[in-house]
Amino acid sequence: MSADATRCGHVALLGRPNVGKSTLLNAMLDFHLSIVGPKPQTTRHRILGIVTEPRGQILFLDTPGLHRGARKAMNRSLNRAARQALDEAELVVQVVEAGHWDDEDEAVWAAIEQHECPRLLAVNKVDALADKTRLLPFAQRLSETHGFDEVHYISARRGEGLDGLRAGILARLPQREPMFDADEMTDRSERFLVAERIREQLMMRLQQELPYATTVEVESFSDRDDGLTEIGAVIWVERAGQKGIVIGAGGKQLKAIGSAARRTIEALLDRRVHLRLWVKVREGWSDDEASLQRFGYGAGGDLERDPGPGTRDP
Ligand code: GDP
Ligand code: MG
C-alpha cells in the first residue's frame, strides 16, 4: 500500500468527566452532536461521530467519563460504555485539562495502558490556563512518566490545535477504505439525538441530584403534512417528589425546559417542531439494571435498540 493510502479507524475519546471530550468531538465534526455541560453524566452513551476528509475517515467514539468507585448501576453503565469504546478503539486520545492531572486521570491512563494501540494525549482548555509557561513542563512530565505517542495542546472550545491533532490521528490509523458514506455523521437516530437535546436542558436547568435522577424517552415522532414535526417525550424521574420540582410552580420550569429544547431540536432537524413533554416516575430507575436497559443504557448502549439513522415512527 502506498504511503498516502486512505486511513480509517475507531478513535476513543477518553478521560475523566468534564475535561471536554464531547466539546472536542463536536469541534471535530463542526456540529453539535454530543451534548456538553459542566456536570458529570452529561454524556451517558458511547456516541459515534464520523469525520470524513480526503486523507481518510476518523470514527470518533465519545464516551462518558471513566470514574472509579462506581457503585450505582448507572455509574457502572457509564464505565461500561467507556470501556466498550476502548475495546473497539484502534487509537485512543486521552483528554485532560491543561495543568491538571489527578487520581482520576491516572485511573483513566491505567485502563488505556492495558489496551495495545497508539495513545495520544490531548491537553485541552489551554485557553483557560493563565500561566502558559506551566504547559510545557506539565506535558513533559506526563510524557516521561506515561507512554503517550504524541502530545497535542488544544482548545476544543476555540477550535485551536485541532488540525494538528487530526493529522496526528490520521497518520496513526490503519490503512483502510472508509467504512461510512462521506455524508454520514453518526449512527445514532434522530430520536436519540432529540432525547439528548431535552436531557441537555435538564442537565443545565436542574439542580443538586435532579439531573442524575432524570432520563428522557421519545415516545412519538412524526412529520405532519404542513411541515411541522410532532414530538412527544417523557421525562422520567426517580421519586414522586421530584416530579413537582421538574414541573415547577405553575408549570413554569417544564415550560422553560420545553421551549429551550424545542429551539435546539428545530436547529438540529432544520424543521419546525411541536414538542410535548410529560414527567413520569419510575421508582429508583438509575440503580436498577432492568430500567437502565429499557431506557437505552444497556450493555450495548442505545445502539441495540436504535432502529438506525433517521428512523422514526410512521
Ligand atoms: P466531557 O465531560 O469531557 O465530555 O466535557 P464537556 O465537553 O461536556 O465539557 C465540560 C465543560 O468544559 C463544559 O462546560 C465545556 O464548555 C468546557 N470546555 C470544553 N472544552 C473547553 C475548552 O477548550 N476551554 C474551556 N475554557 N472550556 C472548555
Ligand atoms: Mg461528554
mmCIF file of C-alpha atoms and ligand atoms in Angstrom:
data_model
loop_
_atom_site.group_PDB
_atom_site.id
_atom_site.type_symbol
_atom_site.label_atom_id
_atom_site.label_comp_id
_atom_site.label_asym_id
_atom_site.label_seq_id
_atom_site.Cartn_x
_atom_site.Cartn_y
_atom_site.Cartn_z
ATOM 1 C CA MET A 1 0.000 0.000 0.000
ATOM 2 C CA SER A 2 1.225 3.496 -0.758
ATOM 3 C CA ALA A 3 2.031 5.982 1.967
ATOM 4 C CA ASP A 4 -0.873 8.191 1.004
ATOM 5 C CA ALA A 5 -3.441 5.399 1.040
ATOM 6 C CA THR A 6 -6.722 6.233 2.749
ATOM 7 C CA ARG A 7 -6.842 5.685 6.502
ATOM 8 C CA CYS A 8 -9.793 4.743 8.641
ATOM 9 C CA GLY A 9 -10.347 3.559 12.193
ATOM 10 C CA HIS A 10 -12.051 3.941 15.553
ATOM 11 C CA VAL A 11 -10.676 6.568 17.907
ATOM 12 C CA ALA A 12 -11.882 6.559 21.516
ATOM 13 C CA LEU A 13 -12.006 9.886 23.350
ATOM 14 C CA LEU A 14 -11.362 9.009 26.972
ATOM 15 C CA GLY A 15 -10.830 10.995 30.127
ATOM 16 C CA ARG A 16 -12.391 11.814 33.444
ATOM 17 C CA PRO A 17 -15.699 13.697 33.420
ATOM 18 C CA ASN A 18 -15.682 17.357 32.352
ATOM 19 C CA VAL A 19 -12.332 17.573 30.542
ATOM 20 C CA GLY A 20 -14.003 18.446 27.237
ATOM 21 C CA LYS A 21 -14.331 15.172 25.317
ATOM 22 C CA SER A 22 -17.756 15.990 23.890
ATOM 23 C CA THR A 23 -16.746 19.565 23.069
ATOM 24 C CA LEU A 24 -13.772 18.103 21.188
ATOM 25 C CA LEU A 25 -15.977 15.673 19.259
ATOM 26 C CA ASN A 26 -18.350 18.481 18.257
ATOM 27 C CA ALA A 27 -15.467 20.735 17.242
ATOM 28 C CA MET A 28 -14.011 17.983 15.057
ATOM 29 C CA LEU A 29 -17.410 17.486 13.412
ATOM 30 C CA ASP A 30 -18.246 21.194 13.349
ATOM 31 C CA PHE A 31 -21.689 20.081 14.568
ATOM 32 C CA HIS A 32 -23.435 19.897 17.926
ATOM 33 C CA LEU A 33 -23.768 16.092 18.028
ATOM 34 C CA SER A 34 -22.886 15.285 21.621
ATOM 35 C CA ILE A 35 -24.371 17.301 24.459
ATOM 36 C CA VAL A 36 -21.971 19.376 26.539
ATOM 37 C CA GLY A 37 -22.056 20.770 30.056
ATOM 38 C CA PRO A 38 -20.209 21.296 33.313
ATOM 39 C CA LYS A 39 -21.840 18.393 35.175
ATOM 40 C CA PRO A 40 -20.750 14.763 35.201
ATOM 41 C CA GLN A 41 -23.106 12.363 33.345
ATOM 42 C CA THR A 42 -23.741 14.919 30.615
ATOM 43 C CA THR A 43 -22.555 12.156 28.268
ATOM 44 C CA ARG A 44 -24.114 8.822 29.181
ATOM 45 C CA HIS A 45 -23.502 6.835 25.992
ATOM 46 C CA ARG A 46 -20.798 5.899 23.580
ATOM 47 C CA ILE A 47 -21.505 8.182 20.647
ATOM 48 C CA LEU A 48 -20.021 7.706 17.197
ATOM 49 C CA GLY A 49 -19.057 10.839 15.275
ATOM 50 C CA ILE A 50 -17.696 10.390 11.747
ATOM 51 C CA VAL A 51 -15.150 12.806 10.266
ATOM 52 C CA THR A 52 -14.506 12.279 6.561
ATOM 53 C CA GLU A 53 -11.745 14.028 4.681
ATOM 54 C CA PRO A 54 -9.517 13.308 1.677
ATOM 55 C CA ARG A 55 -6.877 11.627 3.868
ATOM 56 C CA GLY A 56 -9.394 9.227 5.369
ATOM 57 C CA GLN A 57 -12.141 8.753 7.891
ATOM 58 C CA ILE A 58 -11.904 9.115 11.665
ATOM 59 C CA LEU A 59 -14.578 7.249 13.609
ATOM 60 C CA PHE A 60 -14.574 9.142 16.910
ATOM 61 C CA LEU A 61 -16.157 7.448 19.904
ATOM 62 C CA ASP A 62 -17.227 9.962 22.523
ATOM 63 C CA THR A 63 -17.614 8.339 25.923
ATOM 64 C CA PRO A 64 -18.882 9.034 29.430
ATOM 65 C CA GLY A 65 -16.060 9.958 31.770
ATOM 66 C CA LEU A 66 -14.378 6.902 33.245
ATOM 67 C CA HIS A 67 -14.541 7.097 37.006
ATOM 68 C CA ARG A 68 -13.789 4.917 39.967
ATOM 69 C CA GLY A 69 -15.958 3.535 42.732
ATOM 70 C CA ALA A 70 -18.993 3.017 40.524
ATOM 71 C CA ARG A 71 -21.467 1.635 42.999
ATOM 72 C CA LYS A 72 -24.742 2.644 41.399
ATOM 73 C CA ALA A 73 -25.992 0.757 38.364
ATOM 74 C CA MET A 74 -25.953 3.931 36.259
ATOM 75 C CA ASN A 75 -22.303 4.591 37.095
ATOM 76 C CA ARG A 76 -21.411 1.019 36.186
ATOM 77 C CA SER A 77 -23.216 1.518 32.888
ATOM 78 C CA LEU A 78 -21.210 4.712 32.208
ATOM 79 C CA ASN A 79 -17.942 2.914 32.832
ATOM 80 C CA ARG A 80 -19.077 0.007 30.680
ATOM 81 C CA ALA A 81 -19.800 2.341 27.764
ATOM 82 C CA ALA A 82 -16.351 3.909 28.079
ATOM 83 C CA ARG A 83 -14.623 0.534 28.313
ATOM 84 C CA GLN A 84 -16.550 -0.788 25.347
ATOM 85 C CA ALA A 85 -15.266 2.145 23.286
ATOM 86 C CA LEU A 86 -11.727 1.422 24.497
ATOM 87 C CA ASP A 87 -12.091 -2.223 23.382
ATOM 88 C CA GLU A 88 -13.160 -1.083 19.911
ATOM 89 C CA ALA A 89 -10.508 1.603 19.588
ATOM 90 C CA GLU A 90 -7.610 1.417 17.163
ATOM 91 C CA LEU A 91 -6.272 4.618 18.679
ATOM 92 C CA VAL A 92 -7.008 6.373 21.949
ATOM 93 C CA VAL A 93 -6.985 10.079 22.722
ATOM 94 C CA GLN A 94 -6.831 10.760 26.437
ATOM 95 C CA VAL A 95 -8.223 14.214 27.067
ATOM 96 C CA VAL A 96 -7.017 16.139 30.127
ATOM 97 C CA GLU A 97 -7.324 19.682 31.398
ATOM 98 C CA ALA A 98 -4.228 21.847 30.950
ATOM 99 C CA GLY A 99 -2.183 21.917 34.137
ATOM 100 C CA HIS A 100 -4.323 19.346 35.909
ATOM 101 C CA TRP A 101 -3.621 15.620 36.404
ATOM 102 C CA ASP A 102 -5.204 13.831 39.327
ATOM 103 C CA ASP A 103 -6.007 10.306 40.534
ATOM 104 C CA GLU A 104 -8.957 10.089 38.181
ATOM 105 C CA ASP A 105 -6.780 10.965 35.174
ATOM 106 C CA GLU A 106 -4.305 8.370 36.404
ATOM 107 C CA ALA A 107 -7.077 5.744 36.590
ATOM 108 C CA VAL A 108 -8.094 6.528 33.010
ATOM 109 C CA TRP A 109 -4.492 6.101 31.903
ATOM 110 C CA ALA A 110 -4.299 2.788 33.780
ATOM 111 C CA ALA A 111 -7.232 1.490 31.691
ATOM 112 C CA ILE A 112 -5.725 2.825 28.453
ATOM 113 C CA GLU A 113 -2.338 1.320 29.235
ATOM 114 C CA GLN A 114 -3.893 -2.166 29.143
ATOM 115 C CA HIS A 115 -5.012 -1.624 25.565
ATOM 116 C CA GLU A 116 -2.452 -2.092 22.809
ATOM 117 C CA CYS A 117 -2.784 0.803 20.337
ATOM 118 C CA PRO A 118 -1.348 4.287 19.682
ATOM 119 C CA ARG A 119 -2.157 6.664 22.539
ATOM 120 C CA LEU A 120 -2.296 10.415 22.083
ATOM 121 C CA LEU A 121 -2.611 12.980 24.838
ATOM 122 C CA ALA A 122 -4.828 15.994 24.176
ATOM 123 C CA VAL A 123 -4.138 18.740 26.682
ATOM 124 C CA ASN A 124 -7.389 20.694 26.443
ATOM 125 C CA LYS A 125 -8.615 24.072 27.721
ATOM 126 C CA VAL A 126 -5.264 25.759 27.083
ATOM 127 C CA ASP A 127 -7.296 28.962 26.681
ATOM 128 C CA ALA A 128 -8.217 28.802 30.376
ATOM 129 C CA LEU A 129 -4.662 28.387 31.664
ATOM 130 C CA ALA A 130 -3.477 31.780 32.904
ATOM 131 C CA ASP A 131 0.186 30.859 33.148
ATOM 132 C CA LYS A 132 1.138 29.340 29.779
ATOM 133 C CA THR A 133 4.709 28.670 30.931
ATOM 134 C CA ARG A 134 3.313 25.801 33.001
ATOM 135 C CA LEU A 135 2.135 23.977 29.889
ATOM 136 C CA LEU A 136 5.399 22.560 28.616
ATOM 137 C CA PRO A 137 6.729 21.183 31.937
ATOM 138 C CA PHE A 138 3.276 19.733 32.640
ATOM 139 C CA ALA A 139 3.159 17.826 29.357
ATOM 140 C CA GLN A 140 6.836 16.886 29.528
ATOM 141 C CA ARG A 141 6.406 15.322 32.935
ATOM 142 C CA LEU A 142 3.387 13.342 31.718
ATOM 143 C CA SER A 143 5.190 12.095 28.606
ATOM 144 C CA GLU A 144 8.140 10.931 30.685
ATOM 145 C CA THR A 145 6.014 9.007 33.166
ATOM 146 C CA HIS A 146 3.326 7.767 30.776
ATOM 147 C CA GLY A 147 3.769 6.209 27.352
ATOM 148 C CA PHE A 148 1.939 8.683 25.143
ATOM 149 C CA ASP A 149 2.988 8.571 21.489
ATOM 150 C CA GLU A 150 2.207 12.244 20.895
ATOM 151 C CA VAL A 151 1.048 15.287 22.824
ATOM 152 C CA HIS A 152 -1.260 17.979 21.432
ATOM 153 C CA TYR A 153 -2.238 21.272 23.048
ATOM 154 C CA ILE A 154 -5.771 22.225 22.162
ATOM 155 C CA SER A 155 -8.730 24.393 22.972
ATOM 156 C CA ALA A 156 -11.775 22.410 21.914
ATOM 157 C CA ARG A 157 -13.951 25.407 22.715
ATOM 158 C CA ARG A 158 -11.995 27.769 20.459
ATOM 159 C CA GLY A 159 -11.131 25.148 17.843
ATOM 160 C CA GLU A 160 -7.388 25.609 18.390
ATOM 161 C CA GLY A 161 -4.852 22.858 17.756
ATOM 162 C CA LEU A 162 -7.401 20.605 16.110
ATOM 163 C CA ASP A 163 -5.721 20.397 12.691
ATOM 164 C CA GLY A 164 -2.555 19.060 14.314
ATOM 165 C CA LEU A 165 -4.485 16.542 16.389
ATOM 166 C CA ARG A 166 -6.459 15.393 13.346
ATOM 167 C CA ALA A 167 -3.261 14.929 11.339
ATOM 168 C CA GLY A 168 -1.633 13.025 14.218
ATOM 169 C CA ILE A 169 -4.625 10.712 14.466
ATOM 170 C CA LEU A 170 -4.893 10.055 10.720
ATOM 171 C CA ALA A 171 -1.208 9.277 10.402
ATOM 172 C CA ARG A 172 -1.535 6.523 13.007
ATOM 173 C CA LEU A 173 -4.774 4.913 11.828
ATOM 174 C CA PRO A 174 -4.734 1.694 9.789
ATOM 175 C CA GLN A 175 -4.694 1.981 6.007
ATOM 176 C CA ARG A 176 -8.245 1.087 5.092
ATOM 177 C CA GLU A 177 -11.083 2.283 2.892
ATOM 178 C CA PRO A 178 -13.744 4.475 4.560
ATOM 179 C CA MET A 179 -16.406 2.461 6.377
ATOM 180 C CA PHE A 180 -19.191 5.070 6.103
ATOM 181 C CA ASP A 181 -20.500 7.296 3.327
ATOM 182 C CA ALA A 182 -18.962 10.771 3.260
ATOM 183 C CA ASP A 183 -22.245 12.444 4.255
ATOM 184 C CA GLU A 184 -22.833 10.287 7.337
ATOM 185 C CA MET A 185 -22.066 11.907 10.687
ATOM 186 C CA THR A 186 -23.250 9.334 13.223
ATOM 187 C CA ASP A 187 -25.015 6.012 13.582
ATOM 188 C CA ARG A 188 -27.417 7.473 16.133
ATOM 189 C CA SER A 189 -31.050 8.058 15.210
ATOM 190 C CA GLU A 190 -32.788 11.429 15.188
ATOM 191 C CA ARG A 191 -34.921 10.112 18.061
ATOM 192 C CA PHE A 192 -31.817 9.559 20.163
ATOM 193 C CA LEU A 193 -30.402 12.990 19.347
ATOM 194 C CA VAL A 194 -33.731 14.636 20.177
ATOM 195 C CA ALA A 195 -33.881 12.866 23.563
ATOM 196 C CA GLU A 196 -30.346 14.079 24.231
ATOM 197 C CA ARG A 197 -31.269 17.703 23.452
ATOM 198 C CA ILE A 198 -34.067 17.500 26.010
ATOM 199 C CA ARG A 199 -31.711 15.917 28.525
ATOM 200 C CA GLU A 200 -29.222 18.702 27.844
ATOM 201 C CA GLN A 201 -31.784 21.219 29.102
ATOM 202 C CA LEU A 202 -32.453 19.083 32.180
ATOM 203 C CA MET A 203 -28.727 18.894 32.925
ATOM 204 C CA MET A 204 -28.433 22.666 32.583
ATOM 205 C CA ARG A 205 -31.563 23.771 34.425
ATOM 206 C CA LEU A 206 -31.987 21.262 37.261
ATOM 207 C CA GLN A 207 -30.008 21.479 40.473
ATOM 208 C CA GLN A 208 -28.450 19.121 43.016
ATOM 209 C CA GLU A 209 -29.260 15.441 42.477
ATOM 210 C CA LEU A 210 -32.064 16.025 39.965
ATOM 211 C CA PRO A 211 -30.016 15.920 36.729
ATOM 212 C CA TYR A 212 -28.844 12.442 37.733
ATOM 213 C CA ALA A 213 -32.374 11.303 38.587
ATOM 214 C CA THR A 214 -33.750 12.114 35.127
ATOM 215 C CA THR A 215 -33.718 10.469 31.745
ATOM 216 C CA VAL A 216 -35.675 11.128 28.564
ATOM 217 C CA GLU A 217 -37.623 8.789 26.340
ATOM 218 C CA VAL A 218 -39.003 9.965 22.995
ATOM 219 C CA GLU A 219 -42.341 8.220 22.578
ATOM 220 C CA SER A 220 -43.636 9.653 19.329
ATOM 221 C CA PHE A 221 -42.027 11.392 16.394
ATOM 222 C CA SER A 222 -43.943 12.175 13.244
ATOM 223 C CA ASP A 223 -43.773 14.646 10.376
ATOM 224 C CA ARG A 224 -47.032 16.371 9.541
ATOM 225 C CA ASP A 225 -48.043 17.396 6.034
ATOM 226 C CA ASP A 226 -47.814 21.073 6.965
ATOM 227 C CA GLY A 227 -44.054 20.753 7.629
ATOM 228 C CA LEU A 228 -44.330 20.568 11.405
ATOM 229 C CA THR A 229 -42.726 17.668 13.278
ATOM 230 C CA GLU A 230 -44.651 16.493 16.318
ATOM 231 C CA ILE A 231 -42.545 15.024 19.098
ATOM 232 C CA GLY A 232 -43.804 13.589 22.363
ATOM 233 C CA ALA A 233 -41.332 12.712 25.105
ATOM 234 C CA VAL A 234 -41.380 11.540 28.705
ATOM 235 C CA ILE A 235 -39.005 12.904 31.326
ATOM 236 C CA TRP A 236 -38.548 10.102 33.844
ATOM 237 C CA VAL A 237 -37.700 10.872 37.464
ATOM 238 C CA GLU A 238 -36.909 8.527 40.334
ATOM 239 C CA ARG A 239 -39.277 9.666 43.045
ATOM 240 C CA ALA A 240 -42.717 11.258 43.201
ATOM 241 C CA GLY A 241 -41.318 14.315 44.997
ATOM 242 C CA GLN A 242 -39.007 15.084 42.055
ATOM 243 C CA LYS A 243 -41.870 15.347 39.600
ATOM 244 C CA GLY A 244 -43.155 18.601 41.070
ATOM 245 C CA ILE A 245 -39.698 20.158 41.031
ATOM 246 C CA VAL A 246 -39.190 19.379 37.341
ATOM 247 C CA ILE A 247 -42.619 20.791 36.524
ATOM 248 C CA GLY A 248 -42.109 23.823 38.781
ATOM 249 C CA ALA A 249 -44.614 26.264 40.212
ATOM 250 C CA GLY A 250 -47.439 26.750 37.751
ATOM 251 C CA GLY A 251 -45.602 24.505 35.261
ATOM 252 C CA LYS A 252 -43.049 27.251 34.683
ATOM 253 C CA GLN A 253 -39.929 25.110 34.849
ATOM 254 C CA LEU A 254 -41.221 22.446 32.458
ATOM 255 C CA LYS A 255 -42.354 25.155 30.067
ATOM 256 C CA ALA A 256 -38.881 26.725 30.053
ATOM 257 C CA ILE A 257 -37.236 23.317 29.530
ATOM 258 C CA GLY A 258 -39.663 22.581 26.698
ATOM 259 C CA SER A 259 -39.243 25.807 24.798
ATOM 260 C CA ALA A 260 -35.443 25.811 25.071
ATOM 261 C CA ALA A 261 -35.311 22.151 23.978
ATOM 262 C CA ARG A 262 -37.691 22.839 21.100
ATOM 263 C CA ARG A 263 -35.458 25.609 19.776
ATOM 264 C CA THR A 264 -32.349 23.422 19.756
ATOM 265 C CA ILE A 265 -34.281 20.499 18.250
ATOM 266 C CA GLU A 266 -35.529 22.753 15.457
ATOM 267 C CA ALA A 267 -31.938 23.706 14.710
ATOM 268 C CA LEU A 268 -30.923 20.041 14.818
ATOM 269 C CA LEU A 269 -33.667 18.828 12.483
ATOM 270 C CA ASP A 270 -33.936 22.025 10.438
ATOM 271 C CA ARG A 271 -37.733 21.787 10.757
ATOM 272 C CA ARG A 272 -40.405 23.393 12.858
ATOM 273 C CA VAL A 273 -41.187 21.273 15.893
ATOM 274 C CA HIS A 274 -44.115 20.868 18.232
ATOM 275 C CA LEU A 275 -42.734 19.326 21.428
ATOM 276 C CA ARG A 276 -44.891 17.838 24.160
ATOM 277 C CA LEU A 277 -43.305 16.742 27.425
ATOM 278 C CA TRP A 278 -44.656 14.616 30.264
ATOM 279 C CA VAL A 279 -42.986 13.935 33.599
ATOM 280 C CA LYS A 280 -43.404 10.414 34.992
ATOM 281 C CA VAL A 281 -41.984 8.487 37.925
ATOM 282 C CA ARG A 282 -40.124 5.207 37.724
ATOM 283 C CA GLU A 283 -39.009 4.436 41.244
ATOM 284 C CA GLY A 284 -35.213 4.191 41.559
ATOM 285 C CA TRP A 285 -34.634 3.687 37.824
ATOM 286 C CA SER A 286 -30.968 4.770 37.842
ATOM 287 C CA ASP A 287 -29.957 1.980 40.214
ATOM 288 C CA ASP A 288 -31.992 -0.724 38.533
ATOM 289 C CA GLU A 289 -30.440 -2.731 35.675
ATOM 290 C CA ALA A 290 -33.796 -3.579 34.056
ATOM 291 C CA SER A 291 -34.848 0.083 33.949
ATOM 292 C CA LEU A 292 -31.443 1.062 32.566
ATOM 293 C CA GLN A 293 -31.863 -1.478 29.765
ATOM 294 C CA ARG A 294 -35.290 -0.118 28.976
ATOM 295 C CA PHE A 295 -34.010 3.454 28.825
ATOM 296 C CA GLY A 296 -31.184 2.519 26.455
ATOM 297 C CA TYR A 297 -28.320 2.278 28.945
ATOM 298 C CA GLY A 298 -27.791 -1.436 28.341
ATOM 299 C CA ALA A 299 -24.520 -3.231 27.706
ATOM 300 C CA GLY A 300 -24.520 -2.041 24.098
ATOM 301 C CA GLY A 301 -25.999 1.321 24.995
ATOM 302 C CA ASP A 302 -28.741 2.735 22.836
ATOM 303 C CA LEU A 303 -27.296 1.062 19.754
ATOM 304 C CA GLU A 304 -29.023 -2.249 20.418
ATOM 305 C CA ARG A 305 -32.449 -0.671 20.376
ATOM 306 C CA ASP A 306 -31.710 2.065 17.926
ATOM 307 C CA PRO A 307 -33.542 1.419 14.674
ATOM 308 C CA GLY A 308 -30.908 3.334 12.723
ATOM 309 C CA PRO A 309 -30.263 6.811 11.333
ATOM 310 C CA GLY A 310 -33.323 8.809 10.533
ATOM 311 C CA THR A 311 -35.728 6.061 11.560
ATOM 312 C CA ARG A 312 -38.920 7.376 13.055
ATOM 313 C CA ASP A 313 -42.448 6.435 13.849
ATOM 314 C CA PRO A 314 -44.640 6.144 10.755
HETATM 315 P P1 GDP B 1 -16.777 15.952 28.892
HETATM 316 O O1 GDP B 1 -17.496 15.599 30.154
HETATM 317 O O2 GDP B 1 -15.352 15.534 28.934
HETATM 318 O O3 GDP B 1 -17.483 15.490 27.656
HETATM 319 O O4 GDP B 1 -16.754 17.557 28.837
HETATM 320 P P2 GDP B 1 -17.695 18.568 28.011
HETATM 321 O O5 GDP B 1 -17.316 18.559 26.574
HETATM 322 O O6 GDP B 1 -19.129 18.297 28.336
HETATM 323 O O7 GDP B 1 -17.209 19.949 28.634
HETATM 324 C C1 GDP B 1 -17.200 20.163 30.012
HETATM 325 C C2 GDP B 1 -17.105 21.647 30.278
HETATM 326 O O8 GDP B 1 -15.828 22.145 29.861
HETATM 327 C C3 GDP B 1 -18.150 22.439 29.501
HETATM 328 O O9 GDP B 1 -18.622 23.460 30.325
HETATM 329 C C4 GDP B 1 -17.355 22.981 28.324
HETATM 330 O O10 GDP B 1 -17.892 24.176 27.803
HETATM 331 C C5 GDP B 1 -15.988 23.201 28.933
HETATM 332 N N1 GDP B 1 -14.899 23.133 27.924
HETATM 333 C C6 GDP B 1 -14.711 22.174 26.999
HETATM 334 N N2 GDP B 1 -13.633 22.446 26.226
HETATM 335 C C7 GDP B 1 -13.129 23.615 26.665
HETATM 336 C C8 GDP B 1 -12.013 24.435 26.259
HETATM 337 O O11 GDP B 1 -11.275 24.158 25.330
HETATM 338 N N3 GDP B 1 -11.801 25.570 27.007
HETATM 339 C C9 GDP B 1 -12.602 25.935 28.047
HETATM 340 N N4 GDP B 1 -12.308 27.051 28.687
HETATM 341 N N5 GDP B 1 -13.660 25.189 28.440
HETATM 342 C C10 GDP B 1 -13.931 24.047 27.757
HETATM 343 MG MG MG B 2 -19.128 14.368 27.425
#
